[in-house]
PDB file of C-alpha atoms in Angstrom:
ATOM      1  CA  UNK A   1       0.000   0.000   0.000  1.00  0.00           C
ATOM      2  CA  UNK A   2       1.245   3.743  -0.815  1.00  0.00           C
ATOM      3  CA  UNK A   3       1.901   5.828   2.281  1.00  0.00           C
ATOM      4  CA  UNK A   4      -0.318   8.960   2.625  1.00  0.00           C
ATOM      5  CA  UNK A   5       2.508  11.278   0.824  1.00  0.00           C
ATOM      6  CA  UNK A   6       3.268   9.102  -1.985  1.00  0.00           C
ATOM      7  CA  UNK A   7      -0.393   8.871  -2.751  1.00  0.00           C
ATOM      8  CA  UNK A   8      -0.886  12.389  -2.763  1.00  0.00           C
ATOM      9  CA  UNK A   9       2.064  13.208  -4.849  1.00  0.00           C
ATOM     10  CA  UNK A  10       0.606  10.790  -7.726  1.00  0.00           C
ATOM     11  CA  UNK A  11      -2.572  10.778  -7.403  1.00  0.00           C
ATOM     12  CA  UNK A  12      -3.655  14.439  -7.004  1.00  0.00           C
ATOM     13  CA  UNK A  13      -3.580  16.633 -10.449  1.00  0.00           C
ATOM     14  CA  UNK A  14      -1.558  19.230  -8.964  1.00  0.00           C
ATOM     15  CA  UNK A  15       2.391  18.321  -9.856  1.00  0.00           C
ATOM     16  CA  UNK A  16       2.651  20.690 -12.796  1.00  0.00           C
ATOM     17  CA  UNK A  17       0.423  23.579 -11.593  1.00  0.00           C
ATOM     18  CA  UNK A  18       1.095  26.910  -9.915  1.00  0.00           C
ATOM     19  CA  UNK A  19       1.926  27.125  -6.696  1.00  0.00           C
ATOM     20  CA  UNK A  20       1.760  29.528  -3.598  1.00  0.00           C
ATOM     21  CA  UNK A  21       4.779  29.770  -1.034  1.00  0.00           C
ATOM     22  CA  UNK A  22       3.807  30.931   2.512  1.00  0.00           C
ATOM     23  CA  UNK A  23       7.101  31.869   4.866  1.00  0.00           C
ATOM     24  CA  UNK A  24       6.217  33.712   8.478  1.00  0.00           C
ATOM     25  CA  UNK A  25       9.069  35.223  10.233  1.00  0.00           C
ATOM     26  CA  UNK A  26       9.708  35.978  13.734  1.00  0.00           C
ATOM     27  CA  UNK A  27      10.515  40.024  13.456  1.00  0.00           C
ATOM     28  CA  UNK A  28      11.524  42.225  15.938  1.00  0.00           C
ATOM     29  CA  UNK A  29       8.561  44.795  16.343  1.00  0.00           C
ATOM     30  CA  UNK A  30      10.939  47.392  17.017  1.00  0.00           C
ATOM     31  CA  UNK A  31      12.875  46.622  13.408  1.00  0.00           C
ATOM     32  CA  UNK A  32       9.719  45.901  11.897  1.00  0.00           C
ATOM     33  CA  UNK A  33       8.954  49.057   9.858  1.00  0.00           C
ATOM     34  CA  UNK A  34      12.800  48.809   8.746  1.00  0.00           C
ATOM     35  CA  UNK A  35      12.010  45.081   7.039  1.00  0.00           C
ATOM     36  CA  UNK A  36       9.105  46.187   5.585  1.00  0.00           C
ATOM     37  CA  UNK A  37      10.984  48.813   3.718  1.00  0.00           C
ATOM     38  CA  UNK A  38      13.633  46.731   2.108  1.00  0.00           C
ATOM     39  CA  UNK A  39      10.321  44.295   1.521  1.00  0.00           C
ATOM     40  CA  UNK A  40       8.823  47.047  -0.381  1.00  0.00           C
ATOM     41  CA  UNK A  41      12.290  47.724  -2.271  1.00  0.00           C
ATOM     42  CA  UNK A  42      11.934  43.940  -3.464  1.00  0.00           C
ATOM     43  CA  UNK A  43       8.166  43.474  -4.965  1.00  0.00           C
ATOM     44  CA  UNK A  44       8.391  46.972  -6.420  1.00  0.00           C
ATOM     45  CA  UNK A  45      11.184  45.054  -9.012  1.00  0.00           C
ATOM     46  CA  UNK A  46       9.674  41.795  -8.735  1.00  0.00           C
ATOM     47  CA  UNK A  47       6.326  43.353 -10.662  1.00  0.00           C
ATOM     48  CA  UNK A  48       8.580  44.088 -13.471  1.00  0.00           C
ATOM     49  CA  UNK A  49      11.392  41.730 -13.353  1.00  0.00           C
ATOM     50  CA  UNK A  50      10.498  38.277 -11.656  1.00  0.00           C
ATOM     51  CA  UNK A  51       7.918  36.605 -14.595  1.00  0.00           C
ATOM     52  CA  UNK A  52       7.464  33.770 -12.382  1.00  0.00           C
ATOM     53  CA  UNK A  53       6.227  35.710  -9.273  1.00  0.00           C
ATOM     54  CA  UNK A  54       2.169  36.141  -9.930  1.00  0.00           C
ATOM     55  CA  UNK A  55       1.744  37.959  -6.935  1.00  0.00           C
ATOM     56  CA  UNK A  56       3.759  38.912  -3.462  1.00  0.00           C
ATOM     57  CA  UNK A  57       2.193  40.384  -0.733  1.00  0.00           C
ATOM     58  CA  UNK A  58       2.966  40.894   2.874  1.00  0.00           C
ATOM     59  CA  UNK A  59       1.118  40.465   5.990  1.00  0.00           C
ATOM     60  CA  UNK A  60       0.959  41.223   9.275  1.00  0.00           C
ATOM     61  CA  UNK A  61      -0.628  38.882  11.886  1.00  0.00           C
ATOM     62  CA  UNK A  62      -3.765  39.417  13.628  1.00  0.00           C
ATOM     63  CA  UNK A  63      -2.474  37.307  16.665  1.00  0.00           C
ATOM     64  CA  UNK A  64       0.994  38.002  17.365  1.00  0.00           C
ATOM     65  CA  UNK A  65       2.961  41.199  16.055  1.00  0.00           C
ATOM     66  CA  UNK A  66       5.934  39.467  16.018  1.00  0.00           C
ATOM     67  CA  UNK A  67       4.955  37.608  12.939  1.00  0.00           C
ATOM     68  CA  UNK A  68       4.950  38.606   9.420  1.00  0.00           C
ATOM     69  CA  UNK A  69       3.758  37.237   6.296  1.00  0.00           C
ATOM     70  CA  UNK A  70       5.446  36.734   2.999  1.00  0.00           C
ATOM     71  CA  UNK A  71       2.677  35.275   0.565  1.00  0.00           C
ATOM     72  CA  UNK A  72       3.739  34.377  -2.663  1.00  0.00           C
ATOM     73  CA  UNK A  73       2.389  32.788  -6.239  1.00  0.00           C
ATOM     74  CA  UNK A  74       4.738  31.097  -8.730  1.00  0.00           C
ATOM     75  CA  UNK A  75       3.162  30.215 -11.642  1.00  0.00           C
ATOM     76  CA  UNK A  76       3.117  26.519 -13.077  1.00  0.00           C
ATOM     77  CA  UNK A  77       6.480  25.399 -15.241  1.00  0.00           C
ATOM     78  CA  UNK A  78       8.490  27.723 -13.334  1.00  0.00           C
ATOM     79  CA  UNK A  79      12.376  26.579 -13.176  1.00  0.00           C
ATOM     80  CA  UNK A  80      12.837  29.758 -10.524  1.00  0.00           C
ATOM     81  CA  UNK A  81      10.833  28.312  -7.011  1.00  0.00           C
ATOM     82  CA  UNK A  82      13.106  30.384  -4.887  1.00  0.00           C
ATOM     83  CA  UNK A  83      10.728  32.268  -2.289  1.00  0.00           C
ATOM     84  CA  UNK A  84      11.585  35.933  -1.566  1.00  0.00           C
ATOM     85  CA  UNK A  85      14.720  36.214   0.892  1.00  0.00           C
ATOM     86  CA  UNK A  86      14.777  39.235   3.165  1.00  0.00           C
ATOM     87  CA  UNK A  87      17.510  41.801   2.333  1.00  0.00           C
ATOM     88  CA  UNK A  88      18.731  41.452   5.939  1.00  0.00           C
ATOM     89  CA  UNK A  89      18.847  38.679   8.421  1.00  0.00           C
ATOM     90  CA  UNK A  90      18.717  41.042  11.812  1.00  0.00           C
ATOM     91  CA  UNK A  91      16.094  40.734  13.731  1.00  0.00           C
ATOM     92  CA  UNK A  92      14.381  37.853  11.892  1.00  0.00           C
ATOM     93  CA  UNK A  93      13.941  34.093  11.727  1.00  0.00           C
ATOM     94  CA  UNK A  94      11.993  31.939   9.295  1.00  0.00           C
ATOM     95  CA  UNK A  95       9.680  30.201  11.210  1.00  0.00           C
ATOM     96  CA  UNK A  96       7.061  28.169   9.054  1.00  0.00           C
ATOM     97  CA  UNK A  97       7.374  28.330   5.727  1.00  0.00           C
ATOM     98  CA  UNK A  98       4.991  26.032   3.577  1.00  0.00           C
ATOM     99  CA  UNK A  99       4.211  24.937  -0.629  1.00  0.00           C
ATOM    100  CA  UNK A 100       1.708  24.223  -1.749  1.00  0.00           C
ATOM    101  CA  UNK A 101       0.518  23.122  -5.361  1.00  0.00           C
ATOM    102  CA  UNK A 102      -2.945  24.326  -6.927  1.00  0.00           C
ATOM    103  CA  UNK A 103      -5.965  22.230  -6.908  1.00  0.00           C
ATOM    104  CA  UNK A 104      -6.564  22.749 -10.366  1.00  0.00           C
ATOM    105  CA  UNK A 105     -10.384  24.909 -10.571  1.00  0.00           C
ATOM    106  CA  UNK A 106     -10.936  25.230  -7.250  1.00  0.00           C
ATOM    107  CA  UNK A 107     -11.833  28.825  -6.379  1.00  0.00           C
ATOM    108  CA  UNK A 108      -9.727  31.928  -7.784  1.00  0.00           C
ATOM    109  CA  UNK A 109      -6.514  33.841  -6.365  1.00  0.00           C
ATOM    110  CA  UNK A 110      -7.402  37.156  -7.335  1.00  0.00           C
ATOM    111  CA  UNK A 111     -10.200  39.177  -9.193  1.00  0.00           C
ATOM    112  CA  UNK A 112      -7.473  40.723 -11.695  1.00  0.00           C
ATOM    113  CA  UNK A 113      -6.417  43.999  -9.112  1.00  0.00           C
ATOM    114  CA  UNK A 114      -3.302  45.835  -9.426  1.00  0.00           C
ATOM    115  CA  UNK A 115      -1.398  46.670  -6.764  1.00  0.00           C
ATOM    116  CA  UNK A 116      -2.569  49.224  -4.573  1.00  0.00           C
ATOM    117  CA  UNK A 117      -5.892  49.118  -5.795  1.00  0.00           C
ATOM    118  CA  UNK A 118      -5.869  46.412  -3.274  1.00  0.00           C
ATOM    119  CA  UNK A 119      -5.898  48.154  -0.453  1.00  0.00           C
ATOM    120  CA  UNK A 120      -5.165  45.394   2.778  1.00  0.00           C
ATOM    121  CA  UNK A 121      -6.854  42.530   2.707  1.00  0.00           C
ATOM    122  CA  UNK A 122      -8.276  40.491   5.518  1.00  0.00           C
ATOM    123  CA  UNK A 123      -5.785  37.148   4.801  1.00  0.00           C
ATOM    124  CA  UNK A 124      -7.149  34.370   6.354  1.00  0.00           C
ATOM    125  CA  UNK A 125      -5.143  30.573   6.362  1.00  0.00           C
ATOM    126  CA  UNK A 126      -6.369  26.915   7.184  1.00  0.00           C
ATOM    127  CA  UNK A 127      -4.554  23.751   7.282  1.00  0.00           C
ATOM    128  CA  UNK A 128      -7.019  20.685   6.783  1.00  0.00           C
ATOM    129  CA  UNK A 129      -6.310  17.031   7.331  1.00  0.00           C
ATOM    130  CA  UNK A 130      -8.011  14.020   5.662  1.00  0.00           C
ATOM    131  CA  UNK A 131      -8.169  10.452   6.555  1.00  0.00           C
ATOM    132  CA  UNK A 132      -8.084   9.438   3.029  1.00  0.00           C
ATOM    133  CA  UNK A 133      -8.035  10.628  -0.770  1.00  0.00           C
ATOM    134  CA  UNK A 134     -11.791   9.740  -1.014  1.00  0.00           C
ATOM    135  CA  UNK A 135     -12.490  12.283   1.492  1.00  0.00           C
ATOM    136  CA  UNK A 136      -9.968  14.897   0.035  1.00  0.00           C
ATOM    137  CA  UNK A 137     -12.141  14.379  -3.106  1.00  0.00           C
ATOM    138  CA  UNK A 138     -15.199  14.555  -1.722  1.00  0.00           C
ATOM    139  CA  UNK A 139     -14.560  18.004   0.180  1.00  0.00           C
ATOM    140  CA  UNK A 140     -13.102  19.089  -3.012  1.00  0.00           C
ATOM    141  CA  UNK A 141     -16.457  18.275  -5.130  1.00  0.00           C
ATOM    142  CA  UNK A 142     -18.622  20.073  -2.432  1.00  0.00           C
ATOM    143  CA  UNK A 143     -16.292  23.373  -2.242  1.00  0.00           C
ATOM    144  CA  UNK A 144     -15.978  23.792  -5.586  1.00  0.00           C
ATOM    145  CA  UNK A 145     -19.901  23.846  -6.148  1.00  0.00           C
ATOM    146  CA  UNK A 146     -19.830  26.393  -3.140  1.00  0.00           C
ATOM    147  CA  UNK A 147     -16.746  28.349  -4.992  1.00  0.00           C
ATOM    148  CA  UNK A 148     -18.932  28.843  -7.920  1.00  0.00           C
ATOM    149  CA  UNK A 149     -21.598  30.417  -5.461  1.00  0.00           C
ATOM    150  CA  UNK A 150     -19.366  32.496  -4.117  1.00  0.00           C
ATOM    151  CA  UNK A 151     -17.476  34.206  -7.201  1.00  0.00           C
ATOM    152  CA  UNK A 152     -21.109  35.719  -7.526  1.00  0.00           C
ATOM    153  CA  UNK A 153     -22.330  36.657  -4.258  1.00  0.00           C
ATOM    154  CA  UNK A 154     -19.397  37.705  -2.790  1.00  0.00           C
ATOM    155  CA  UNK A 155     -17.622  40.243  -4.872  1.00  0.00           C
ATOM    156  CA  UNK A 156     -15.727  41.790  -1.505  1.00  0.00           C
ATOM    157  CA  UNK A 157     -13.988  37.988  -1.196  1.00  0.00           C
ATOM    158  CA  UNK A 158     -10.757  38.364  -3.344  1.00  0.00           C
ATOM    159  CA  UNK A 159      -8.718  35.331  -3.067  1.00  0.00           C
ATOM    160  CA  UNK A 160     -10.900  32.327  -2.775  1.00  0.00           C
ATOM    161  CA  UNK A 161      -8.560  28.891  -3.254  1.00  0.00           C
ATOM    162  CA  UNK A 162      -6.421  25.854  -1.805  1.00  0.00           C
ATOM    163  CA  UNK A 163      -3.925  23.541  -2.204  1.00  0.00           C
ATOM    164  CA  UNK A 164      -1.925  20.812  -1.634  1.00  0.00           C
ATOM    165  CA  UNK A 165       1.074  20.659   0.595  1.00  0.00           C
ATOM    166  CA  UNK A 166       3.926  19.301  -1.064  1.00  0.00           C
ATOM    167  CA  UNK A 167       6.548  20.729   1.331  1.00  0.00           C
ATOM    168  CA  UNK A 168       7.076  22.173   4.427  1.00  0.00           C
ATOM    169  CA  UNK A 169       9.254  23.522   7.047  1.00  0.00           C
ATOM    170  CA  UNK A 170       9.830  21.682  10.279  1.00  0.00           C
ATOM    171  CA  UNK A 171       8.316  23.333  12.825  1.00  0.00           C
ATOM    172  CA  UNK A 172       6.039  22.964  15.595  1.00  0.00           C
ATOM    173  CA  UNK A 173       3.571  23.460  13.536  1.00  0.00           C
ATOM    174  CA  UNK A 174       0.705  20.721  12.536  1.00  0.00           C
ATOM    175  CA  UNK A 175       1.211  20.298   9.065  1.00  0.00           C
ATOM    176  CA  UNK A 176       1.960  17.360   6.550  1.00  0.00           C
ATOM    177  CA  UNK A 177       2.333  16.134   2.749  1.00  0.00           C
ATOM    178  CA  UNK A 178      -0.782  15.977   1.404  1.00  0.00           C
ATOM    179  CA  UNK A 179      -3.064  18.515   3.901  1.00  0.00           C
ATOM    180  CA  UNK A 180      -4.875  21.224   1.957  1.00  0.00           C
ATOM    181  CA  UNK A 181      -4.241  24.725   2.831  1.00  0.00           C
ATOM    182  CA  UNK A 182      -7.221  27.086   2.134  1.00  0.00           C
ATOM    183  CA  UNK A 183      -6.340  30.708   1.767  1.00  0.00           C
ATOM    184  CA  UNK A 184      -9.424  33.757   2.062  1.00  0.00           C
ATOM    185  CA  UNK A 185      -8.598  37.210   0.945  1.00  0.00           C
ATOM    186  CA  UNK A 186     -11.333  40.317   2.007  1.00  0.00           C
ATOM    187  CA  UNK A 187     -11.549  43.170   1.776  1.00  0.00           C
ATOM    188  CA  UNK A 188     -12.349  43.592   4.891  1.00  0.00           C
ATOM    189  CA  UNK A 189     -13.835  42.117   8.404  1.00  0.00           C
ATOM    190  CA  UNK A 190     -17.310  43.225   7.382  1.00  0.00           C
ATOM    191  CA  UNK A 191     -16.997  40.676   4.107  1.00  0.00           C
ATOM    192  CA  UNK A 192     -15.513  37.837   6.299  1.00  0.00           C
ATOM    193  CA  UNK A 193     -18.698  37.522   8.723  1.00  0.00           C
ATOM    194  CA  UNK A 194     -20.548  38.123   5.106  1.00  0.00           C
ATOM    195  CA  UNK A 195     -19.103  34.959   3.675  1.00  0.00           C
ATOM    196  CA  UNK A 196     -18.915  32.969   7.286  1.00  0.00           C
ATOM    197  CA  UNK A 197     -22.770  34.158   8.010  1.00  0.00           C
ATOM    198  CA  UNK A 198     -23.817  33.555   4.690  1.00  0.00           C
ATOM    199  CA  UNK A 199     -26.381  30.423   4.870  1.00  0.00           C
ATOM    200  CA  UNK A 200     -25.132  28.933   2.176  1.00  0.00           C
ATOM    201  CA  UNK A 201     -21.675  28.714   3.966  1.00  0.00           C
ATOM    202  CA  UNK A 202     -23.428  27.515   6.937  1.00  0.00           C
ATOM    203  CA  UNK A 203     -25.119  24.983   4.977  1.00  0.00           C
ATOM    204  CA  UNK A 204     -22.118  23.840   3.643  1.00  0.00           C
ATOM    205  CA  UNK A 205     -20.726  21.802   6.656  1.00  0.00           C
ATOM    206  CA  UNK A 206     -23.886  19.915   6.849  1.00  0.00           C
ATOM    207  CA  UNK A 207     -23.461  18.961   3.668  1.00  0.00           C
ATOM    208  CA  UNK A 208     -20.178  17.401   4.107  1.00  0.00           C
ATOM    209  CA  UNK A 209     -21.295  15.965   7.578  1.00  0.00           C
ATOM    210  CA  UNK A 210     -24.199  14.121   5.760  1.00  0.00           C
ATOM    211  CA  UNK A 211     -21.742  13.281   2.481  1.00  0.00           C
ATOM    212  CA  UNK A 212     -19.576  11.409   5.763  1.00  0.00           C
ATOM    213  CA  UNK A 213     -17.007  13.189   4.670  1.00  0.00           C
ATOM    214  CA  UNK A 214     -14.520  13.520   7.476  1.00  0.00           C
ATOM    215  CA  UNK A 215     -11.226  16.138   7.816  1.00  0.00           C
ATOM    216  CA  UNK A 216      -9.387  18.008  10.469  1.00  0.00           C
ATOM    217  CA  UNK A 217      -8.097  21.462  10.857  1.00  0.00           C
ATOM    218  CA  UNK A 218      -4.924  21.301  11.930  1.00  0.00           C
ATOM    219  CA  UNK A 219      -3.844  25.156  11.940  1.00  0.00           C
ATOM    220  CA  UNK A 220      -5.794  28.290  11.571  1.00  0.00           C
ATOM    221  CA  UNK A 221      -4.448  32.116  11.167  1.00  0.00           C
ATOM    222  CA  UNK A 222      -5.110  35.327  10.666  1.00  0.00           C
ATOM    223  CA  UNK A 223      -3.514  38.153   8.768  1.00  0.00           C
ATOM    224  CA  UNK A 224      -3.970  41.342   7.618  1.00  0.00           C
ATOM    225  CA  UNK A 225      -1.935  42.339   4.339  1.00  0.00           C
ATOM    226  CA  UNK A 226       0.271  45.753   4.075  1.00  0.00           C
ATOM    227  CA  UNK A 227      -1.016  46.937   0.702  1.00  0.00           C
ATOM    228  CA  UNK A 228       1.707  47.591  -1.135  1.00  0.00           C
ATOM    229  CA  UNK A 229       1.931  44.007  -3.251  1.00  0.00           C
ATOM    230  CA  UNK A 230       0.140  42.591  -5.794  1.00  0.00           C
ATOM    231  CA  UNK A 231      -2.283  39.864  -6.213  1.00  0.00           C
ATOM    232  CA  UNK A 232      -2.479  39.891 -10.348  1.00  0.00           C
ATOM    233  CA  UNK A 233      -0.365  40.806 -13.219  1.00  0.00           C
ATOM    234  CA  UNK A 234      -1.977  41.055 -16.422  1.00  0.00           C
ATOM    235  CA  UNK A 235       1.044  39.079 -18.255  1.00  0.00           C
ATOM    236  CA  UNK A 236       0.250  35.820 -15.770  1.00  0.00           C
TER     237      UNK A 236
END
């Protein structure tokens, strides 16, 4: 029998597609505003220069100031996976950093925005575990139907999408080969409880309770992004 991992890495339809790169540091608050600026320094040429970067954005989390956000795309066929590397190592330390491989129509990354027309988003992550691929599929039938449903009624939802973890950092941090992550992007708090209160949301989980359709989350955060990135560039 195939372990979990090496089931996932064949099995799912996600080895040649784009892929999003998700590395937190550990800042110093007081040195904070000083990383930022050689951040800034960074995606302003990586809009022009790095064709394989889709979209870089950072965050800054709603739970612990300490942490900061790097969220990156790559697009599929890339040869250049490198993940932006911070200008200066003071005051930092990489402390999760996590890829992850489109599921391939599930949900959208952006709703073609430039830049600062942006504005911060409400970034919201979750890691979710299944016993099985029958149950990965399963979930993945269901959301996308709900997906579809929300590209209409929820034009305030910007980034809508998951996928699969092919690698990871080690960390203390719940997360394996072959978990989905599921990234939100709002633009702002009052379109989060929209989309969480909405009862076709609601209705969702008892539709994957009754489907028997069984999965853990293993990790939730919370972010809020600086608006100076991008989510979209017209040439990817």
């Amino acid at each position: 029998m195939k372990s979990k991992q090496t089931m996932f890495e064949e099995d799912m339809p996600c080895a040649n597609a784009s892929k999003t790169i998700l590395t937190e540091y550990q800042v110093d608050p007081a040195s904070r505003n000083e990383w930022l600026d050689h951040w800034r320094s960074s995606t302003l040429d990586a809009i022009d220069s790095a064709t394989h970067v889709s979209a870089q954005e950072a965050a800054l989390s709603d739970e612990n100031d300490s942490s900061l956000l790097i969220y990156e795309r790559h697009i599929a066929g890339s040869s250049t996976t490198r993940p932006y590397q911070p200008a200066s190592a003071n005051g930092q330390v990489s402390a999760m950093q996590i890829e992850c491989h489109d599921i391939v129509g599930f949900g959208w990354w952006s709703r073609n925005l430039i830049g600062s027309q942006q504005a911060q988003l409400n970034l919201s992550m979750m890691c979710i575990r299944f016993p099985d691929e029958g149950h990965l599929q399963g979930f993945i039938k269901l959301s996308q139907n709900h997906a579809a449903y929300c590209w209409e009624a929820e034009p305030d939802t910007v980034i809508y999408s998951a996928g699969i973890v092919t690698s990871y950092s080690e960390s203390d941090l719940d997360i394996e080969s072959g978990d989905i992550i599921f990234i939100m992007g709002c633009t702002d708090e009052a379109a989060v409880q929209k989309h969480l209160e909405d009862p076709k949301h609601v209705a969702l989980g008892y539709q994957l309770y009754d489907a028997d359709i069984r999965l853990t989350p293993t990790l939730t955060k919370s972010y809020k992004t600086c608006g100076d990135g991008f989510f979209y560039k017209p040439s990817t």
